[in-house]
XYZ file of C-alpha atoms in Angstrom:
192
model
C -28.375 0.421 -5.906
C -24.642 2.116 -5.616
C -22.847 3.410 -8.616
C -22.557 1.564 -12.177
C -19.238 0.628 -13.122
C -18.244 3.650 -15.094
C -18.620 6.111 -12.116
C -17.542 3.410 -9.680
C -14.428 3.204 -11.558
C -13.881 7.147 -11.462
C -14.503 7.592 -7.721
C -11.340 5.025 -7.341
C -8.840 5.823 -10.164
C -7.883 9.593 -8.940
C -5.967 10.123 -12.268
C -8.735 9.759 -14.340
C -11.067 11.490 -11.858
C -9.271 14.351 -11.732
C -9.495 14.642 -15.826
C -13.074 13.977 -15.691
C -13.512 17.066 -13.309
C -11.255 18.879 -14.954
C -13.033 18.301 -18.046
C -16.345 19.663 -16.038
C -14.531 22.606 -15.258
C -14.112 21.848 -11.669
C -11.469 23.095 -9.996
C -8.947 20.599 -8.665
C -4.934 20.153 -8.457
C -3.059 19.425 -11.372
C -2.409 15.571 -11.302
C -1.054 12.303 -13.702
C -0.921 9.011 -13.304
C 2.774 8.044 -13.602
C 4.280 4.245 -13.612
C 8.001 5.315 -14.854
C 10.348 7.971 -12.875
C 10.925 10.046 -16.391
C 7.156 10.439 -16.653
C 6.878 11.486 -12.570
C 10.221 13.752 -13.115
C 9.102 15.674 -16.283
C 5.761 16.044 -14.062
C 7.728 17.540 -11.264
C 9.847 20.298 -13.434
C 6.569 21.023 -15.381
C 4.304 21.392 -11.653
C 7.007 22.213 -9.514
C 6.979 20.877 -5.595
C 5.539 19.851 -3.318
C 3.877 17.290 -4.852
C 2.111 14.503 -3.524
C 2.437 11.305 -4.480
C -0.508 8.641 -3.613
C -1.920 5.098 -4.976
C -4.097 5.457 -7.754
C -7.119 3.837 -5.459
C -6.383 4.341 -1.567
C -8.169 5.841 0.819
C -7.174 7.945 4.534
C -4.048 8.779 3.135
C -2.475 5.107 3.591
C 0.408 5.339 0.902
C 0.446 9.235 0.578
C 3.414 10.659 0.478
C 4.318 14.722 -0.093
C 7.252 15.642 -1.706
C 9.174 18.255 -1.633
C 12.313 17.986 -4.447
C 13.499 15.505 -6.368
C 15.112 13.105 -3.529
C 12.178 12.689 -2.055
C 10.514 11.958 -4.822
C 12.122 9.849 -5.857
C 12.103 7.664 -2.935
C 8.103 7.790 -2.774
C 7.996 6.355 -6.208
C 10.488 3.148 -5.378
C 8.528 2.658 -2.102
C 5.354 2.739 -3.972
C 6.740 -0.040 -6.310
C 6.950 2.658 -9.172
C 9.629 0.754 -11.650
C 8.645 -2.565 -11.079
C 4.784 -2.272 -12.527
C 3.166 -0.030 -9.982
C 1.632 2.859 -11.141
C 0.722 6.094 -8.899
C -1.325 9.138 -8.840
C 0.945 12.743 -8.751
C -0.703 15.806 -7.332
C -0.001 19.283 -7.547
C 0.525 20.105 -3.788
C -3.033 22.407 -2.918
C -2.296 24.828 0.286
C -5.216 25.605 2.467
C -8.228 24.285 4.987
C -9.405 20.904 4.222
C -13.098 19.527 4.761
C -15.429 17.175 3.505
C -19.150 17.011 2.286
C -21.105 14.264 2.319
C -23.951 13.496 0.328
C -26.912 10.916 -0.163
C -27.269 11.143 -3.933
C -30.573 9.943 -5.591
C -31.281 9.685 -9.593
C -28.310 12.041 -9.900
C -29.590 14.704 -7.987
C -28.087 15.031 -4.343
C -31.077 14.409 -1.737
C -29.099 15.115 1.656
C -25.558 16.933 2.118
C -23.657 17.587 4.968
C -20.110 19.141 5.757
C -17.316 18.606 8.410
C -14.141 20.283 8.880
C -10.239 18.361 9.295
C -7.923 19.209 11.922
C -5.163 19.311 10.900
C -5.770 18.051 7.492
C -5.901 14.161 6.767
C -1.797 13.957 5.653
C -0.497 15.945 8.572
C -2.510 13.462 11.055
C -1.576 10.465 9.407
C 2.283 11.374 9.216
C 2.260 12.952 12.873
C 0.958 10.411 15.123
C 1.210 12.385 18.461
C -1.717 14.445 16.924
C -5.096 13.854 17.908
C -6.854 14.732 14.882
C -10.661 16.289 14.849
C -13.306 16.173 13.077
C -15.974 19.147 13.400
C -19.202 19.059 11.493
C -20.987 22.258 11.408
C -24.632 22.385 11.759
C -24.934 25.987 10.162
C -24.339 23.970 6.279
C -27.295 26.302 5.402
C -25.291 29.640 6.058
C -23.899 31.315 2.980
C -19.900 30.041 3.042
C -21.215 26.440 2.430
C -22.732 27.581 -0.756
C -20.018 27.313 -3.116
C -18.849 23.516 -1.443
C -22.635 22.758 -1.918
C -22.513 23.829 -5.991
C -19.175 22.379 -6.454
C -20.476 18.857 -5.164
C -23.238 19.180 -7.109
C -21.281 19.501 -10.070
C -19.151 16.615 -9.001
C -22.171 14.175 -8.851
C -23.367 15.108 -12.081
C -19.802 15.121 -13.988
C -18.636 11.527 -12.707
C -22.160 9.987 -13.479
C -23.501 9.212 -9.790
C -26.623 7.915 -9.860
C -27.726 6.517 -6.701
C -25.420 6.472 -3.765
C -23.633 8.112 -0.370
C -20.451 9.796 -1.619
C -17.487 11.314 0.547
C -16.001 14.254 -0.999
C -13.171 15.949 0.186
C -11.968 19.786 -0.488
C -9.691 22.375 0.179
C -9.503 25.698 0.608
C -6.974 28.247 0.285
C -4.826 30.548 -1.613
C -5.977 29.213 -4.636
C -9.445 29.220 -3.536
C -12.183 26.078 -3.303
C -10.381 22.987 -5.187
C -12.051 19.638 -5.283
C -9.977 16.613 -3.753
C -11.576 13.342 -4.900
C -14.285 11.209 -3.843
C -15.823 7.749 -2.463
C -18.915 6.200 -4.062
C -19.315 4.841 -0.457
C -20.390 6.618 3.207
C -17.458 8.334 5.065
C -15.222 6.450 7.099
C -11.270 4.863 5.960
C -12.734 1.374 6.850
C -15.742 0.906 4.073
């Protein structure tokens, strides 16, 4: 049946997705939604940079931006209409391997998972045409390393509410260790 509106809602708005997980204790970037500059500034001096600024409900990175001071902020928040009633999502910039895991969630309770690894991650490919990105998916999702993506989207499903329904999560890892990126109520793919 897909997801009811509540968790439909949270797998789009990546402000309030982001508090929900947070409020799971899931690790994930600190992010705001922002729709004035004083609100995105006071963000910046309190986060520090990079930062990456994206649409509140996008998907591929179409409309991410990174930035890395002020200038450059600042110019990702007029060209995402941030002034004149647009509102965005601001993200903590998280270092580090990006992947995904998929999952076939049924009754809350994830039925079928797999995971598949970005190269280079998703904002690098998008910004850098001339790359060729690549995705791998690993057929070993069984071997210990996977466990702690596994658990984490686990805990995802059952934080945001997800009853019945494919999901796309996407992750990093790094310095920081595992942090959760957001999520699609929907099968991978940018065109769904």
């Amino acid at each position: 049946p897909g997801p009811s509106a509540h968790p439909g809602w949270l797998c789009r708005d990546k402000p309030s997705m982001k508090d929900a997980l947070r409020a799971a204790g899931i690790p994930c970037a600190q992010s705001r939604s922002a729709d004035s500059f004083v609100t995105a500034m006071e963000f910046a001096r309190h986060v520090g940079f990079p930062l990456i600024v994206k649409p509140r409900a996008g998907a591929g990175a179409a409309g991410t931006t990174r930035a890395d001071n002020f200038a450059t902020l600042e110019q990702a928040l007029r060209a995402a209409g941030v002034g004149n009633g647009a509102s965005v999502a601001l993200e903590e910039f998280v270092a580090g391997h990006e992947g995904f895991l998929d999952t076939i969630a049924i009754n809350g309770d994830v039925g079928h998972e797999f995971v598949s690894h970005y190269y280079p991650n998703v904002l690098e490919a998008m910004r850098e045409r001339w790359i060729s990105p690549q995705i791998v998916a690993t057929n070993r999702i069984h071997e210990p390393g996977y466990d702690e993506v596994k658990e984490m989207g686990a805990r995802v499903v059952a934080a945001l509410g997800i009853g019945t329904s494919a999901t796309h999560m996407e992750w990093f890892f790094g310095p920081k260790g595992l942090r959760f990126s957001e999520i699609g109520c929907r099968p991978p793919g940018v065109g769904q």
